[in-house]
XYZ file of C-alpha atoms in Angstrom:
299
model
C 14.447 -2.609 3.623
C 16.382 -0.788 6.342
C 18.870 -2.872 8.284
C 17.593 -3.882 11.758
C 20.740 -2.699 13.557
C 19.935 0.970 12.917
C 18.186 2.958 15.669
C 14.408 3.376 15.518
C 14.699 7.020 14.442
C 16.665 6.006 11.338
C 14.599 2.941 10.517
C 11.198 4.641 10.469
C 9.501 5.414 7.180
C 5.952 6.587 6.487
C 3.733 3.847 5.133
C 2.124 4.608 1.781
C -1.565 3.782 2.228
C -4.807 4.885 0.631
C -7.736 6.181 2.701
C -9.275 2.737 3.227
C -5.966 1.203 4.307
C -5.348 4.098 6.715
C -8.682 3.465 8.417
C -8.132 -0.309 8.558
C -4.613 -0.022 9.961
C -4.098 -0.736 13.646
C -3.334 1.432 16.689
C -6.185 3.838 15.973
C -6.655 4.617 19.685
C -3.351 6.440 19.551
C -3.345 7.615 15.944
C -6.680 9.491 15.922
C -5.989 11.628 19.048
C -2.475 12.300 17.771
C -3.885 13.477 14.444
C -6.314 15.886 16.133
C -3.720 17.273 18.560
C -1.219 17.726 15.770
C -3.577 19.680 13.526
C -4.864 21.904 16.326
C -1.331 22.611 17.550
C -0.213 23.340 13.996
C -2.917 25.981 13.586
C -2.012 27.560 16.938
C 1.683 27.695 15.977
C 0.857 29.402 12.686
C -1.012 32.135 14.563
C 1.888 32.555 17.010
C 4.172 33.312 14.068
C 1.681 35.802 12.647
C 1.221 37.489 16.049
C 4.980 37.854 16.550
C 5.193 40.215 13.577
C 8.755 39.137 12.813
C 8.016 37.320 9.598
C 5.422 34.899 8.306
C 5.912 31.341 7.139
C 7.082 30.663 3.572
C 3.663 29.661 2.270
C 2.130 32.793 3.790
C 4.697 34.897 1.943
C 3.762 33.173 -1.310
C 0.070 33.689 -0.618
C 0.645 37.358 0.085
C 2.682 37.770 -3.114
C 0.044 36.096 -5.275
C -2.734 38.109 -3.644
C -0.931 41.411 -4.202
C 0.127 40.697 -7.802
C -3.230 39.310 -9.001
C -5.648 41.383 -6.920
C -7.461 38.418 -5.398
C -8.089 38.047 -1.686
C -5.704 36.320 0.717
C -8.152 33.473 1.349
C -8.762 32.927 -2.347
C -5.046 32.819 -2.977
C -4.673 30.266 -0.158
C -7.299 27.999 -1.696
C -5.784 28.422 -5.165
C -2.360 27.346 -3.925
C -3.907 24.339 -2.206
C -5.629 23.275 -5.443
C -2.429 23.650 -7.471
C -0.465 21.610 -4.939
C -3.114 18.883 -4.917
C -2.913 18.694 -8.717
C 0.856 18.217 -8.324
C 0.057 15.104 -6.261
C -1.229 13.307 -9.364
C 2.122 12.646 -11.113
C 3.686 11.801 -7.753
C 0.829 9.353 -6.993
C 0.455 10.752 -3.500
C -2.555 9.324 -1.642
C -4.940 11.555 0.371
C -6.661 10.478 3.541
C -8.519 11.619 6.631
C -5.646 13.912 7.603
C -5.875 15.683 4.242
C -9.514 16.576 4.863
C -9.091 17.559 8.509
C -6.029 19.644 7.611
C -8.233 22.032 5.623
C -10.852 22.254 8.388
C -9.073 22.217 11.758
C -5.993 24.356 11.117
C -8.035 27.464 10.274
C -10.348 26.962 13.266
C -7.408 26.487 15.623
C -5.640 29.586 14.250
C -8.747 31.779 14.789
C -9.217 30.430 18.322
C -5.551 31.133 19.161
C -5.880 34.722 17.923
C -8.691 35.296 20.453
C -6.724 33.785 23.352
C -3.113 34.923 22.868
C -2.593 38.638 23.590
C -0.453 40.766 21.269
C 3.203 40.976 22.363
C 4.014 44.188 24.242
C 7.740 44.277 23.496
C 10.438 42.752 21.312
C 11.308 40.069 23.858
C 7.805 38.632 23.868
C 7.710 38.847 20.080
C 10.945 36.861 19.880
C 9.475 34.325 22.311
C 6.391 34.005 20.099
C 8.645 33.475 17.115
C 10.737 30.716 18.703
C 7.655 28.986 20.158
C 5.911 29.236 16.787
C 8.830 27.734 14.855
C 9.375 24.820 17.260
C 5.647 24.232 17.641
C 5.082 24.340 13.871
C 7.714 21.662 13.279
C 6.660 19.505 16.225
C 2.914 19.496 15.514
C 3.571 19.075 11.811
C 5.535 15.907 12.571
C 2.876 14.849 15.091
C -0.035 14.847 12.660
C 2.072 13.393 9.846
C 3.200 10.601 12.150
C -0.409 9.583 12.780
C -0.303 8.235 9.200
C -3.738 9.401 8.139
C -2.473 11.258 5.078
C -0.753 14.605 4.689
C -2.128 18.062 4.020
C -1.760 19.595 0.573
C 1.597 21.293 1.268
C 3.051 18.533 3.423
C 2.022 15.966 0.825
C 4.331 17.743 -1.600
C 7.185 17.087 0.832
C 6.333 13.422 1.476
C 5.888 12.763 -2.234
C 9.268 14.258 -3.143
C 10.950 12.372 -0.302
C 9.525 9.121 -1.619
C 10.471 9.805 -5.253
C 13.937 11.307 -4.773
C 15.003 9.143 -1.790
C 16.430 12.271 -0.185
C 16.114 12.889 3.565
C 13.290 15.022 4.943
C 15.499 17.959 6.057
C 16.895 18.396 2.534
C 13.523 18.265 0.776
C 11.682 20.430 3.334
C 14.399 23.092 3.337
C 14.420 23.193 -0.477
C 10.643 23.645 -0.570
C 10.621 26.346 2.096
C 13.405 28.360 0.431
C 11.847 28.060 -3.033
C 8.372 29.053 -1.836
C 9.663 32.006 0.215
C 11.828 33.278 -2.638
C 8.945 32.995 -5.121
C 6.615 34.861 -2.771
C 9.194 37.605 -2.217
C 9.671 38.039 -5.962
C 5.894 38.405 -6.348
C 5.793 41.144 -3.721
C 5.399 39.248 -0.452
C 6.941 40.510 2.776
C 9.726 38.535 4.415
C 11.429 39.061 7.760
C 13.890 37.433 10.074
C 11.236 34.918 11.063
C 10.701 33.889 7.429
C 14.407 33.154 7.002
C 14.555 31.199 10.262
C 11.484 29.140 9.285
C 12.890 28.360 5.840
C 16.237 27.252 7.254
C 15.192 25.410 10.416
C 11.852 23.820 9.487
C 13.366 20.942 7.521
C 15.877 19.789 10.176
C 13.296 20.158 12.948
C 10.640 18.113 11.148
C 13.261 15.510 10.252
C 14.221 15.304 13.920
C 10.703 15.116 15.402
C 8.972 12.870 12.855
C 10.752 9.543 13.602
C 10.327 10.114 17.328
C 6.614 10.904 17.461
C 5.333 8.818 14.557
C 3.214 5.727 15.123
C 4.882 2.760 13.485
C 2.265 0.516 11.937
C 3.494 -3.090 11.734
C 3.332 -4.843 8.432
C 1.188 -7.960 8.083
C 4.280 -10.100 7.617
C 5.917 -8.842 10.830
C 2.837 -8.338 13.000
C 2.722 -12.037 13.889
C 6.294 -13.298 13.533
C 5.535 -16.713 15.072
C 3.105 -17.634 12.366
C 4.309 -19.336 9.230
C 2.457 -19.271 5.956
C 0.601 -22.507 5.316
C 1.531 -23.896 1.888
C -1.409 -24.552 -0.336
C -1.810 -28.039 -1.718
C -2.142 -28.390 -5.422
C -5.644 -29.508 -6.399
C -5.979 -33.189 -7.172
C -7.182 -34.073 -10.613
C -9.658 -36.919 -10.527
C -10.145 -38.823 -13.767
C -13.618 -40.160 -14.325
C -13.594 -43.873 -15.143
C -15.321 -44.710 -18.366
C -18.444 -46.850 -18.094
C -17.229 -49.260 -20.802
C -13.819 -49.674 -19.248
C -13.315 -52.711 -17.048
C -12.023 -51.889 -13.565
C -8.443 -52.710 -12.813
C -7.773 -55.358 -10.192
C -4.848 -55.441 -7.913
C -2.706 -58.501 -7.469
C -4.746 -59.573 -4.440
C -8.134 -58.985 -6.042
C -7.313 -60.619 -9.425
C -9.495 -63.712 -10.079
C -7.709 -67.047 -9.781
C -7.598 -69.792 -12.394
C -10.458 -71.721 -10.794
C -12.788 -68.727 -10.629
C -15.157 -68.485 -13.531
C -15.459 -65.002 -14.845
C -18.129 -65.854 -17.412
C -19.842 -68.918 -18.997
C -18.214 -68.397 -22.357
C -14.611 -69.028 -23.063
C -12.892 -65.862 -24.100
C -11.592 -65.799 -27.611
C -7.906 -65.088 -27.883
C -6.835 -63.495 -31.107
C -3.595 -64.963 -32.393
C -1.029 -63.209 -34.479
C -1.519 -63.292 -38.244
C 1.618 -65.276 -38.996
C 0.603 -67.980 -36.502
C -2.877 -68.225 -38.029
C -1.315 -68.705 -41.465
C 0.982 -71.441 -40.212
C -1.832 -73.368 -38.535
C -4.117 -73.010 -41.524
C -1.464 -74.511 -43.845
C -1.105 -77.672 -41.695
C -4.877 -78.164 -41.334
C -4.856 -78.127 -37.561
C -7.485 -75.427 -37.273
C -11.138 -75.844 -38.047
C -12.535 -73.651 -40.765
C -15.782 -72.144 -39.678
C -18.335 -71.081 -42.212
C -20.212 -67.885 -41.764
C -23.611 -68.175 -40.114
C -26.547 -68.440 -42.504
C -30.176 -68.179 -41.739
C -32.428 -71.200 -42.364
C -34.014 -71.433 -45.782
C -31.048 -69.920 -47.644
C -28.609 -71.687 -49.861
C -25.316 -70.918 -51.512
C -25.466 -69.736 -55.019
């Protein structure tokens, strides 16, 4: 647990929740619009980088390298990479959610819509502006949809899983992924540019800066209502059933007195064996013969 004296940006961590827990968690009136805005803005930022012509993102370089070396289409290579990354989630025990599904659907739609709206850059200055806006927007909207805490996309889930397992900060893990992916794509024949290098170097620090500041912190159940105290459970009482043949116990007040008759017959008190022997020797006790039915005689 992070010490409470640290600032909010340093204390924030993404909650690890499955899809049902993500939907049951609170603050959905803010989280759902933030998720949608983040995914749409992410797709628009990707298209800004492509339109600038100064270098694609690292994963686009890898997709291009796989497509050129294997002969499959760019879209097929994109889906293949997504499947491989999702398989890598299994040993990391990363949990998908609503954001994982919408990531596959909305980003492509937003990128195509941006391509119809944004005109091609006429000169190098506009291309550089597209590049800077695309890099900052990509990091900001990436942190925005991740901070909604509805699950990460396939590639971002690789980052969040490694952050959770290695306990390393987000800038270190994201930069390592971006550099590794871009280098692998370049070795497979992908095209890199100045924009690719800038994305690989700056994406990690930018996401690490934006994520704690735009994320929705979901309170834990133990801290959501700090005034409430857990009610201790009482141990169940074991009730012993009184036997039917067992006489009820009387308290000192309810015990019968000496003048109260309990029954018509005098109770027989069994004496110790040595006392019986002593009384029998002196003849003080009466010897009682066993009961015999009438008409019988001793033989």
